Coordinates of C-alpha atoms in Angstrom, one line a residue:
M1 CA 121.6 55.2 9.1
P2 CA 124.7 55.9 7.1
P3 CA 124.8 58.4 4.5
E4 CA 126.0 55.7 1.9
F5 CA 122.2 54.9 1.8
W6 CA 121.7 57.8 -0.6
L7 CA 124.0 56.2 -3.1
L8 CA 121.7 53.0 -3.3
P9 CA 120.1 52.7 -6.9
K10 CA 116.7 54.8 -7.3
F11 CA 114.8 51.4 -8.0
S12 CA 115.6 50.0 -4.4
P13 CA 112.4 49.9 -2.1
I14 CA 114.5 51.3 0.7
H15 CA 116.1 54.3 -1.0
P16 CA 115.5 57.3 1.3
G17 CA 114.1 59.4 -1.6
K18 CA 110.8 57.2 -1.3
M19 CA 110.3 58.0 2.1
L20 CA 107.8 60.7 3.7
C21 CA 109.3 64.1 3.3
Y22 CA 109.4 64.8 6.9
F23 CA 111.6 61.7 7.6
R24 CA 113.7 62.3 4.8
V25 CA 114.8 65.7 5.5
V26 CA 115.4 64.9 9.0
Y27 CA 117.6 61.7 7.9
L28 CA 119.6 63.8 5.8
P29 CA 121.3 66.2 7.9
M30 CA 121.6 63.5 10.7
S31 CA 123.4 61.0 8.1
Y32 CA 125.8 63.9 7.4
L33 CA 126.7 64.4 11.0
Y34 CA 126.6 60.7 11.8
G35 CA 128.9 60.3 8.7
K36 CA 131.3 62.9 9.9
R37 CA 131.4 61.8 13.3
F38 CA 130.9 65.4 14.4
V39 CA 130.9 66.4 18.1
G40 CA 130.4 69.8 19.4
S41 CA 132.5 71.6 22.0
I42 CA 132.0 70.3 25.3
T43 CA 131.0 73.6 27.0
A44 CA 129.7 74.1 30.6
M45 CA 126.2 74.0 29.4
V46 CA 126.6 70.9 27.5
Q47 CA 127.8 69.1 30.6
S48 CA 124.9 70.8 32.8
L49 CA 122.5 69.2 30.2
R50 CA 124.0 66.0 30.4
Q51 CA 123.6 66.0 34.2
E52 CA 120.0 67.0 33.7
I53 CA 119.1 64.4 31.0
Y54 CA 120.8 61.2 31.9
I55 CA 120.1 58.9 35.1
E56 CA 123.9 58.1 35.3
P57 CA 127.0 59.8 34.6
Y58 CA 127.6 60.6 31.0
H59 CA 131.0 58.8 30.9
R60 CA 129.8 55.7 32.4
I61 CA 127.0 55.2 30.0
N62 CA 127.2 51.4 27.7
W63 CA 125.8 53.3 24.5
N64 CA 126.0 49.8 23.0
K65 CA 123.6 48.5 25.7
A66 CA 121.3 51.8 25.5
R67 CA 120.8 51.5 21.8
N68 CA 117.3 49.9 21.9
M69 CA 116.3 51.4 25.4
C70 CA 113.2 53.6 25.6
A71 CA 111.1 55.0 28.4
K72 CA 108.0 53.0 28.7
E73 CA 106.1 56.3 28.7
D74 CA 107.5 57.1 25.3
L75 CA 107.3 53.5 23.9
Y76 CA 104.2 53.8 21.7
Y77 CA 105.6 52.0 18.5
P78 CA 107.9 49.2 19.7
H79 CA 110.7 47.9 17.3
P80 CA 109.9 44.4 15.9
L81 CA 113.0 42.0 16.6
V82 CA 113.9 42.2 13.2
Q83 CA 114.5 45.8 13.1
D84 CA 116.6 45.6 16.0
L85 CA 118.7 43.0 14.6
L86 CA 119.1 45.0 11.3
W87 CA 120.1 48.2 13.1
G88 CA 122.5 46.1 15.2
F89 CA 123.8 44.6 12.2
M90 CA 124.3 47.9 10.1
H91 CA 126.1 49.2 13.7
H92 CA 128.5 46.4 14.4
F93 CA 129.2 44.9 10.8
V94 CA 128.3 47.5 7.9
E95 CA 129.5 50.7 9.6
P96 CA 133.2 49.3 10.2
V97 CA 133.2 48.1 6.5
L98 CA 132.1 51.8 5.4
M99 CA 134.7 53.6 7.7
H100 CA 137.4 51.7 5.8
L101 CA 135.9 53.0 2.4
P102 CA 136.8 56.8 2.8
K103 CA 136.2 57.6 -1.0
L104 CA 132.7 56.0 -0.8
R105 CA 131.8 57.9 2.5
E106 CA 133.1 61.1 0.8
K107 CA 130.8 60.6 -2.1
A108 CA 128.0 59.7 0.0
L109 CA 128.7 62.8 2.2
G110 CA 128.8 64.9 -1.1
V111 CA 125.2 63.7 -2.2
V112 CA 123.8 64.2 1.2
M113 CA 124.9 67.8 1.3
E114 CA 123.8 68.5 -2.4
H115 CA 120.5 67.4 -1.0
V116 CA 120.5 69.6 2.2
H117 CA 121.5 72.7 0.2
Y118 CA 118.9 72.0 -2.2
E119 CA 116.1 71.8 0.5
E120 CA 117.6 75.2 2.3
E121 CA 117.8 77.0 -1.0
N122 CA 114.2 76.0 -2.1
S123 CA 112.6 76.9 1.4
R124 CA 114.4 80.2 1.8
Y125 CA 116.4 78.7 4.8
L126 CA 113.1 77.9 6.7
C127 CA 113.4 74.1 5.6
I128 CA 110.1 71.9 6.0
G129 CA 110.1 72.3 9.7
G130 CA 111.9 73.6 13.0
V131 CA 113.7 70.3 13.7
E132 CA 114.8 69.9 10.1
K133 CA 116.1 73.5 9.8
L134 CA 118.3 73.3 13.2
L135 CA 119.8 69.9 11.9
C136 CA 120.6 71.5 8.2
M137 CA 121.9 74.2 9.9
I138 CA 124.3 72.2 12.1
A139 CA 125.3 70.3 9.0
C140 CA 126.1 73.7 7.3
Y141 CA 128.3 74.7 10.0
V142 CA 130.1 71.5 10.1
E143 CA 130.7 71.6 6.5
D144 CA 132.2 75.1 6.7
P145 CA 131.3 77.6 9.8
N146 CA 132.0 80.7 7.6
S147 CA 129.7 79.5 4.8
E148 CA 126.9 81.7 3.4
A149 CA 124.5 78.9 3.9
Y150 CA 125.1 78.9 7.5
K151 CA 124.8 82.7 7.9
R152 CA 121.7 82.4 6.1
H153 CA 120.3 80.0 8.4
L154 CA 121.0 82.2 11.5
A155 CA 119.1 85.0 9.8
R156 CA 115.8 82.8 9.8
I157 CA 115.9 81.4 13.2
P158 CA 113.6 84.2 14.6
D159 CA 111.0 82.7 12.1
Y160 CA 110.3 79.9 14.6
F161 CA 110.3 82.1 17.7
W162 CA 107.1 82.5 19.4
V163 CA 106.5 84.6 22.6
A164 CA 103.8 83.3 24.5
E165 CA 102.1 84.3 27.7
D166 CA 104.5 81.9 29.6
G167 CA 107.8 82.9 27.9
L168 CA 109.7 82.3 24.5
K169 CA 108.8 79.2 22.4
M170 CA 110.5 77.4 19.7
Q171 CA 107.7 76.4 16.9
C172 CA 107.8 73.0 15.0
F173 CA 106.1 74.6 12.2
A174 CA 104.5 77.9 11.6
S175 CA 101.0 78.2 10.2
Q176 CA 100.1 81.6 9.0
M177 CA 98.4 80.5 5.7
W178 CA 96.3 77.7 7.4
D179 CA 95.5 80.4 10.2
V180 CA 94.6 83.0 7.7
A181 CA 92.3 80.9 5.5
F182 CA 90.3 79.7 8.6
A183 CA 89.9 83.2 10.1
N184 CA 88.7 84.7 6.7
Q185 CA 86.2 81.8 6.2
A186 CA 85.1 82.4 9.7
I187 CA 84.4 86.2 9.1
I188 CA 82.8 85.5 5.7
S189 CA 80.5 82.7 7.2
S190 CA 79.4 85.5 9.8
N191 CA 77.9 87.9 7.2
L192 CA 79.9 90.5 8.8
A193 CA 82.1 90.9 5.5
E194 CA 81.5 94.7 5.3
E195 CA 82.0 95.3 9.0
F196 CA 85.2 93.7 8.9
A197 CA 86.3 94.5 5.5
P198 CA 89.8 95.7 6.4
T199 CA 90.5 92.7 8.0
L200 CA 89.5 90.6 5.1
R201 CA 91.6 92.9 2.9
K202 CA 94.7 91.9 4.7
G203 CA 93.8 88.5 4.8
H204 CA 93.1 88.8 1.2
E205 CA 96.6 90.2 0.6
F206 CA 98.4 87.7 2.5
V207 CA 96.5 84.7 0.6
K208 CA 97.5 86.0 -2.6
A209 CA 101.2 86.9 -1.7
S210 CA 101.6 83.5 0.0
Q211 CA 100.7 81.3 -3.0
V212 CA 103.6 79.4 -4.6
Q213 CA 104.1 80.5 -8.1
E214 CA 106.8 78.3 -9.2
N215 CA 108.2 74.8 -9.1
P216 CA 111.2 73.8 -7.2
S217 CA 114.5 74.7 -8.7
G218 CA 116.0 72.7 -11.7
N219 CA 115.2 68.9 -12.3
Y220 CA 113.3 68.8 -9.1
S221 CA 111.8 65.2 -9.6
E222 CA 115.3 64.2 -9.4
M223 CA 115.8 65.6 -6.0
Y224 CA 112.1 63.7 -4.9
R225 CA 110.4 66.9 -4.9
H226 CA 106.9 67.5 -6.6
T227 CA 105.0 70.0 -8.4
S228 CA 104.5 73.1 -6.2
K229 CA 103.6 75.8 -8.6
G230 CA 100.1 77.1 -7.4
A231 CA 100.0 75.5 -4.2
W232 CA 99.7 76.9 -0.6
T233 CA 102.0 76.0 2.2
F234 CA 101.1 75.6 5.9
S235 CA 103.0 79.0 6.6
M236 CA 104.1 81.2 3.7
Q237 CA 105.5 81.4 0.0
D238 CA 109.2 81.0 1.3
H239 CA 108.5 77.7 2.7
G240 CA 108.0 76.3 -0.6
W241 CA 106.6 72.9 0.5
Q242 CA 103.1 72.2 -1.0
T243 CA 100.3 70.6 0.8
S244 CA 97.0 69.3 -0.4
D245 CA 94.7 70.5 2.3
C246 CA 96.7 73.8 2.8
T247 CA 96.4 74.4 -0.9
A248 CA 92.8 73.4 -1.0
E249 CA 91.7 75.7 2.1
G250 CA 93.8 78.5 0.3
L251 CA 91.9 77.8 -3.1
K252 CA 88.6 77.6 -1.2
C253 CA 89.5 81.2 0.5
A254 CA 90.5 82.7 -2.5
L255 CA 87.2 81.6 -4.2
L256 CA 84.9 82.9 -1.5
L257 CA 86.9 86.2 -1.4
S258 CA 86.4 86.7 -5.0
Q259 CA 82.8 86.5 -4.8
I260 CA 82.9 89.8 -2.4
S261 CA 83.1 93.2 -4.1
P262 CA 86.7 94.2 -4.7
E263 CA 85.8 97.6 -3.1
L264 CA 85.8 95.7 0.2
V265 CA 88.3 92.9 -0.1
G266 CA 90.6 93.9 -3.0
E267 CA 91.1 92.6 -6.2
K268 CA 90.4 88.8 -6.8
I269 CA 93.1 86.5 -7.5
E270 CA 94.1 85.9 -11.2
T271 CA 92.1 82.8 -12.9
T272 CA 95.4 81.5 -14.2
R273 CA 96.7 81.0 -10.6
L274 CA 93.5 79.4 -9.5
Y275 CA 94.0 76.9 -12.2
D276 CA 97.4 76.2 -10.9
A277 CA 96.1 75.5 -7.7
V278 CA 93.6 72.8 -8.8
N279 CA 96.4 71.1 -10.9
V280 CA 98.4 70.9 -7.4
V281 CA 95.4 69.4 -5.8
I282 CA 94.4 66.9 -8.3
T283 CA 98.1 65.5 -8.8
L284 CA 97.9 64.6 -4.9
Q285 CA 94.9 62.3 -5.3
S286 CA 96.0 58.5 -4.6
S287 CA 94.7 55.6 -6.6
N288 CA 92.2 54.8 -3.8
G289 CA 90.7 58.1 -4.1
G290 CA 92.2 59.7 -0.8
F291 CA 94.4 62.4 -0.8
L292 CA 98.1 62.4 0.2
A293 CA 99.2 65.3 2.2
W294 CA 102.7 66.3 0.4
E295 CA 103.8 64.1 -2.4
P296 CA 102.6 61.1 -4.6
Q297 CA 103.3 57.8 -2.7
R298 CA 106.6 56.2 -3.8
A299 CA 107.1 53.6 -0.9
F300 CA 105.7 50.3 -0.3
R301 CA 103.6 50.2 3.1
W302 CA 105.7 47.6 4.4
L303 CA 108.5 50.0 4.7
E304 CA 106.6 51.4 7.7
K305 CA 107.7 48.2 9.6
L306 CA 111.3 49.8 9.4
N307 CA 110.1 53.0 11.1
P308 CA 112.9 53.9 13.7
A309 CA 111.0 56.2 15.9
E310 CA 109.5 54.4 18.9
F311 CA 107.3 57.4 19.9
F312 CA 105.6 58.5 16.5
E313 CA 103.6 56.1 13.9
D314 CA 103.2 56.3 10.3
V315 CA 106.2 58.7 9.6
L316 CA 107.9 56.8 7.1
I317 CA 106.1 56.8 4.1
E318 CA 103.5 59.1 2.7
R319 CA 99.8 58.2 3.0
E320 CA 96.1 59.3 2.3
Y321 CA 94.5 61.4 5.1
L322 CA 90.9 61.7 5.4
E323 CA 91.1 65.6 6.1
C324 CA 93.3 66.3 3.0
T325 CA 90.5 64.5 1.2
S326 CA 87.5 66.6 2.6
S327 CA 89.6 69.9 2.1
A328 CA 90.1 68.7 -1.6
I329 CA 86.5 68.1 -2.3
Q330 CA 85.3 71.4 -0.7
S331 CA 87.7 73.3 -2.8
L332 CA 87.1 71.5 -6.1
A333 CA 83.2 71.5 -5.7
L334 CA 83.3 75.4 -5.1
F335 CA 85.7 75.9 -7.9
K336 CA 83.5 73.6 -10.2
K337 CA 80.6 76.0 -9.4
L338 CA 82.4 79.3 -10.2
H339 CA 84.7 77.9 -13.1
P340 CA 82.5 75.0 -14.7
K341 CA 84.3 75.1 -18.0
H342 CA 87.9 74.1 -16.5
R343 CA 88.9 70.3 -16.4
T344 CA 85.2 69.4 -15.5
M345 CA 85.4 65.7 -16.2
E346 CA 88.6 65.4 -14.4
I347 CA 87.3 67.2 -11.3
D348 CA 83.9 65.3 -11.3
N349 CA 85.9 62.2 -11.5
C350 CA 88.3 63.3 -8.6
I351 CA 85.2 64.1 -6.5
S352 CA 83.5 61.2 -6.9
R353 CA 86.7 58.9 -6.1
A354 CA 87.1 61.2 -2.9
I355 CA 83.6 60.6 -1.7
K356 CA 84.0 56.8 -2.0
Y357 CA 87.2 57.1 -0.3
I358 CA 85.5 58.9 2.7
E359 CA 82.4 56.5 2.7
D360 CA 84.8 53.4 2.6
T361 CA 87.1 54.6 5.7
Q362 CA 84.1 55.2 8.0
D363 CA 84.4 53.1 11.2
P364 CA 81.7 50.7 12.1
D365 CA 80.6 53.2 14.9
G366 CA 80.0 55.9 12.6
S367 CA 83.2 57.8 13.2
W368 CA 86.3 58.6 11.3
Y369 CA 89.9 58.6 12.7
G370 CA 91.3 62.3 12.3
C371 CA 95.3 62.2 11.8
W372 CA 95.7 66.1 12.2
G373 CA 93.4 67.0 15.4
I374 CA 91.7 64.9 18.3
C375 CA 90.7 62.9 16.7
Y376 CA 87.3 61.0 16.3
T377 CA 85.4 64.4 16.6
Y378 CA 88.1 66.0 14.1
G379 CA 87.8 63.3 11.5
T380 CA 84.1 62.9 11.8
W381 CA 83.6 66.8 11.3
F382 CA 86.1 66.8 8.1
A383 CA 84.3 63.5 6.6
V384 CA 80.9 64.9 7.0
V385 CA 81.6 68.3 5.6
G386 CA 83.2 66.6 2.6
L387 CA 80.2 64.5 1.9
A388 CA 77.6 67.3 2.7
T389 CA 79.4 69.7 0.3
C390 CA 78.5 67.1 -2.5
G391 CA 74.7 66.8 -1.6
K392 CA 74.8 64.0 1.1
K393 CA 72.3 64.5 4.0
Y394 CA 70.8 62.8 6.7
H395 CA 67.8 61.6 4.8
N396 CA 69.7 60.4 1.8
S397 CA 72.8 58.9 3.4
S398 CA 73.1 56.1 5.6
T399 CA 76.8 57.2 6.2
L400 CA 75.7 60.5 7.5
R401 CA 73.0 59.0 9.7
K402 CA 75.6 56.7 11.4
A403 CA 77.9 59.9 11.8
C404 CA 75.1 61.8 13.5
K405 CA 74.2 58.7 15.8
F406 CA 78.1 58.6 17.0
L407 CA 78.3 62.2 17.7
L408 CA 75.0 62.4 19.7
S409 CA 76.4 59.5 21.7
K410 CA 79.4 61.4 22.8
Q411 CA 77.5 64.6 23.7
L412 CA 78.1 65.6 27.4
P413 CA 75.3 66.7 30.0
D414 CA 76.7 70.4 29.7
G415 CA 75.7 70.2 25.7
G416 CA 79.2 70.0 24.6
W417 CA 81.8 67.5 23.6
G418 CA 85.6 67.0 24.8
E419 CA 87.8 64.3 23.4
S420 CA 91.0 63.4 25.2
C421 CA 94.3 63.2 23.2
L422 CA 94.4 59.4 24.3
S423 CA 92.0 59.0 21.8
S424 CA 94.4 59.5 18.9
A425 CA 97.3 57.1 20.7
N426 CA 94.7 54.4 21.7
K427 CA 92.2 54.6 18.9
V428 CA 89.4 54.4 21.2
Y429 CA 87.1 57.6 21.7
T430 CA 88.1 58.9 25.2
N431 CA 86.9 61.7 27.2
I432 CA 88.6 64.4 28.7
P433 CA 89.1 63.7 32.3
G434 CA 86.0 64.8 34.4
N435 CA 83.9 64.8 31.2
K436 CA 84.9 68.4 30.7
S437 CA 83.9 70.0 27.3
N438 CA 86.2 71.4 24.7
L439 CA 84.7 74.5 22.9
V440 CA 86.6 73.8 19.8
Q441 CA 85.6 70.1 19.5
T442 CA 82.0 71.1 20.4
S443 CA 82.0 73.4 17.4
W444 CA 83.4 70.6 15.2
A445 CA 80.5 68.1 16.4
L446 CA 78.0 71.1 16.1
L447 CA 79.2 71.8 12.3
S448 CA 79.0 68.1 11.7
L449 CA 75.4 68.0 12.8
I450 CA 74.3 71.1 11.2
D451 CA 76.0 70.1 7.8
A452 CA 74.6 66.6 8.0
G453 CA 71.0 67.9 8.5
Q454 CA 70.4 66.7 12.1
A455 CA 68.4 70.0 12.8
E456 CA 65.6 68.5 10.6
V457 CA 65.3 65.4 12.7
D458 CA 65.8 66.7 16.3
P459 CA 67.6 70.3 16.8
I460 CA 67.5 70.1 20.4
P461 CA 71.1 68.7 20.7
I462 CA 72.3 71.4 18.6
H463 CA 70.5 74.1 20.6
R464 CA 72.3 72.4 23.6
G465 CA 75.9 72.9 22.2
I466 CA 75.3 76.4 20.8
R467 CA 74.0 77.3 24.3
L468 CA 77.3 76.2 25.9
L469 CA 79.3 78.2 23.1
I470 CA 77.2 81.6 24.1
N471 CA 77.7 81.1 27.6
S472 CA 81.6 80.3 27.2
Q473 CA 82.3 83.5 25.4
M474 CA 84.2 86.4 27.3
E475 CA 83.7 90.0 27.4
D476 CA 86.1 90.7 24.9
G477 CA 84.8 88.4 22.5
D478 CA 87.4 85.6 22.8
F479 CA 86.7 82.3 24.0
P480 CA 89.0 80.5 26.8
Q481 CA 92.1 78.6 25.7
Q482 CA 91.7 75.0 26.8
I483 CA 93.3 71.8 26.5
T484 CA 94.8 71.1 23.3
S485 CA 92.6 69.8 20.6
E486 CA 95.0 68.8 17.6
D487 CA 97.8 66.4 17.0
S488 CA 99.8 65.0 14.4
F489 CA 101.7 61.5 14.0
T490 CA 99.4 59.9 16.7
V491 CA 101.0 61.2 19.7
C492 CA 102.4 64.5 19.0
C493 CA 99.9 67.2 20.6
F494 CA 100.2 70.8 19.8
A495 CA 98.2 74.0 20.8
H496 CA 96.7 75.9 18.1
N497 CA 95.5 79.2 19.7
S498 CA 93.5 80.4 16.8
S499 CA 91.2 77.4 16.7
N500 CA 89.3 78.7 19.7
R501 CA 88.3 81.9 18.1
C502 CA 87.5 80.7 14.3
F503 CA 85.4 77.6 14.8
P504 CA 82.8 78.7 17.3
L505 CA 82.3 81.7 15.0
V506 CA 81.6 79.6 12.0
T507 CA 79.3 77.2 14.1
G508 CA 77.4 80.4 15.2
D509 CA 76.4 81.3 11.8
D510 CA 75.8 78.1 10.5
S511 CA 73.3 77.1 13.4
N512 CA 70.6 80.1 12.4
T513 CA 70.1 80.1 16.1
V514 CA 72.3 82.7 17.4
S515 CA 72.1 86.3 16.1
S516 CA 75.2 87.7 14.5
L517 CA 75.6 90.3 17.2
T518 CA 76.3 87.7 19.7
F519 CA 79.4 86.4 17.5
G520 CA 80.4 89.9 16.1
T521 CA 82.6 90.5 19.0
G522 CA 84.2 87.2 18.0
S523 CA 85.1 88.7 14.7
E524 CA 86.3 91.9 16.6
Y525 CA 88.7 89.7 18.4
V526 CA 89.9 88.0 15.4
K527 CA 90.6 91.2 13.9
A528 CA 92.3 92.7 16.9
V529 CA 94.8 89.7 17.7
G530 CA 95.3 88.4 14.1
T531 CA 96.3 84.9 13.7
R532 CA 98.8 82.9 15.9
I533 CA 100.1 79.7 16.3
L534 CA 102.1 78.0 19.1
I535 CA 103.0 74.5 18.3

């Protein structure tokens, strides 16, 4: 896509400013590099990589013929014919014309780099993610290899490094805030706050330090950014990109910590900062009651038909997410309980619409499709917790009765649950090969059953699942790392190493069937290793 797209009038339905922020920020530097026709130095490493990647000599590849080729293993979202015709027309007819309009091209490249610099400055050169950061860094290098922007990019590359057990990794996203929020909630739920007060105090300080306390600079709406003052990001304050679920979980964590003695966990966050967080959450509710992840929806849904990524789904426009909706309900309900006089009618209306969204999106079999974890187990957990927060239970909600029936139908002989990542791609619940259980997914299922009130009807399935968790805990308090349980954009799986510590801990407390001593060593392990993420 040429950089001239950024010169389209803002009312155009295909203006890139209307696209999902992740796609938009990837497209920005790529369009700049495409418009500049940049080619890096052909080093020995580049030549070696070409030999490794391509199935024929690089100089013999017919790139025009290869334009629409994709390995069948990666072809998850095939292009419709009209899209292939559109890209072919752009390449063969539009681009040659634009190449003969150098002043227009220079203007477009200038606009693109203005947006690139705005993105990097407002994220302290972290950018929205690892892929986007590297592309923006290359664009800055092409613009001026001696620029201050390029040097600042270099300084923040280590933020994306992760040294795992099997070597150095490059993360797509850092998730410090997400991890700290759930780790703190896990320890609080274990009723061991006094014993692990130093850990909670450190976590509390990080939560307070990580809240975004200002909006993006300048006239941020002109740069297609949304309100961020009061938000929490996926990682830390520097990142700057608000997300509804991270803000909601950060708000919930801050509220829970505010109910514990300051002598144990430090001074609670200022009330005005809680108000700012509530404001961010409310602004991200869609007209149908669901919550968007990053920004208000600006594009028509049909634009997704032009998604150029064959291996990702739903990446072109912002959309509502079940998980974000549930997190918003939980945080707003707790906030209303502790601060009943602030925006009461708005919060009540917001929660009511969100509940209706969750109930309306339940699948016929009683499950919900999760977009940020695998998949029906993850989605059902978030949906059940959101509904249960507002007083829905097994005895008064047919929605939750259907959810319990679905989960019980998927319980394995060993008492656990284990869902394959193929569920996300195929949109059909699929067990892990060999019908193996996954401890994180088992925890999600148990939390769902417990919150829904299944124990009042038949507690035996819950007891079986809890027994599996107890027998799986290791001597040091940790739980074994298993096959990934989380994903994004339908087919992108990632390993979230802190999940296997936090969710069994929460389950152990909620079940009321396991003593806190059993899971106390789990809290000790969270304290010892901190929160870690490999994506």
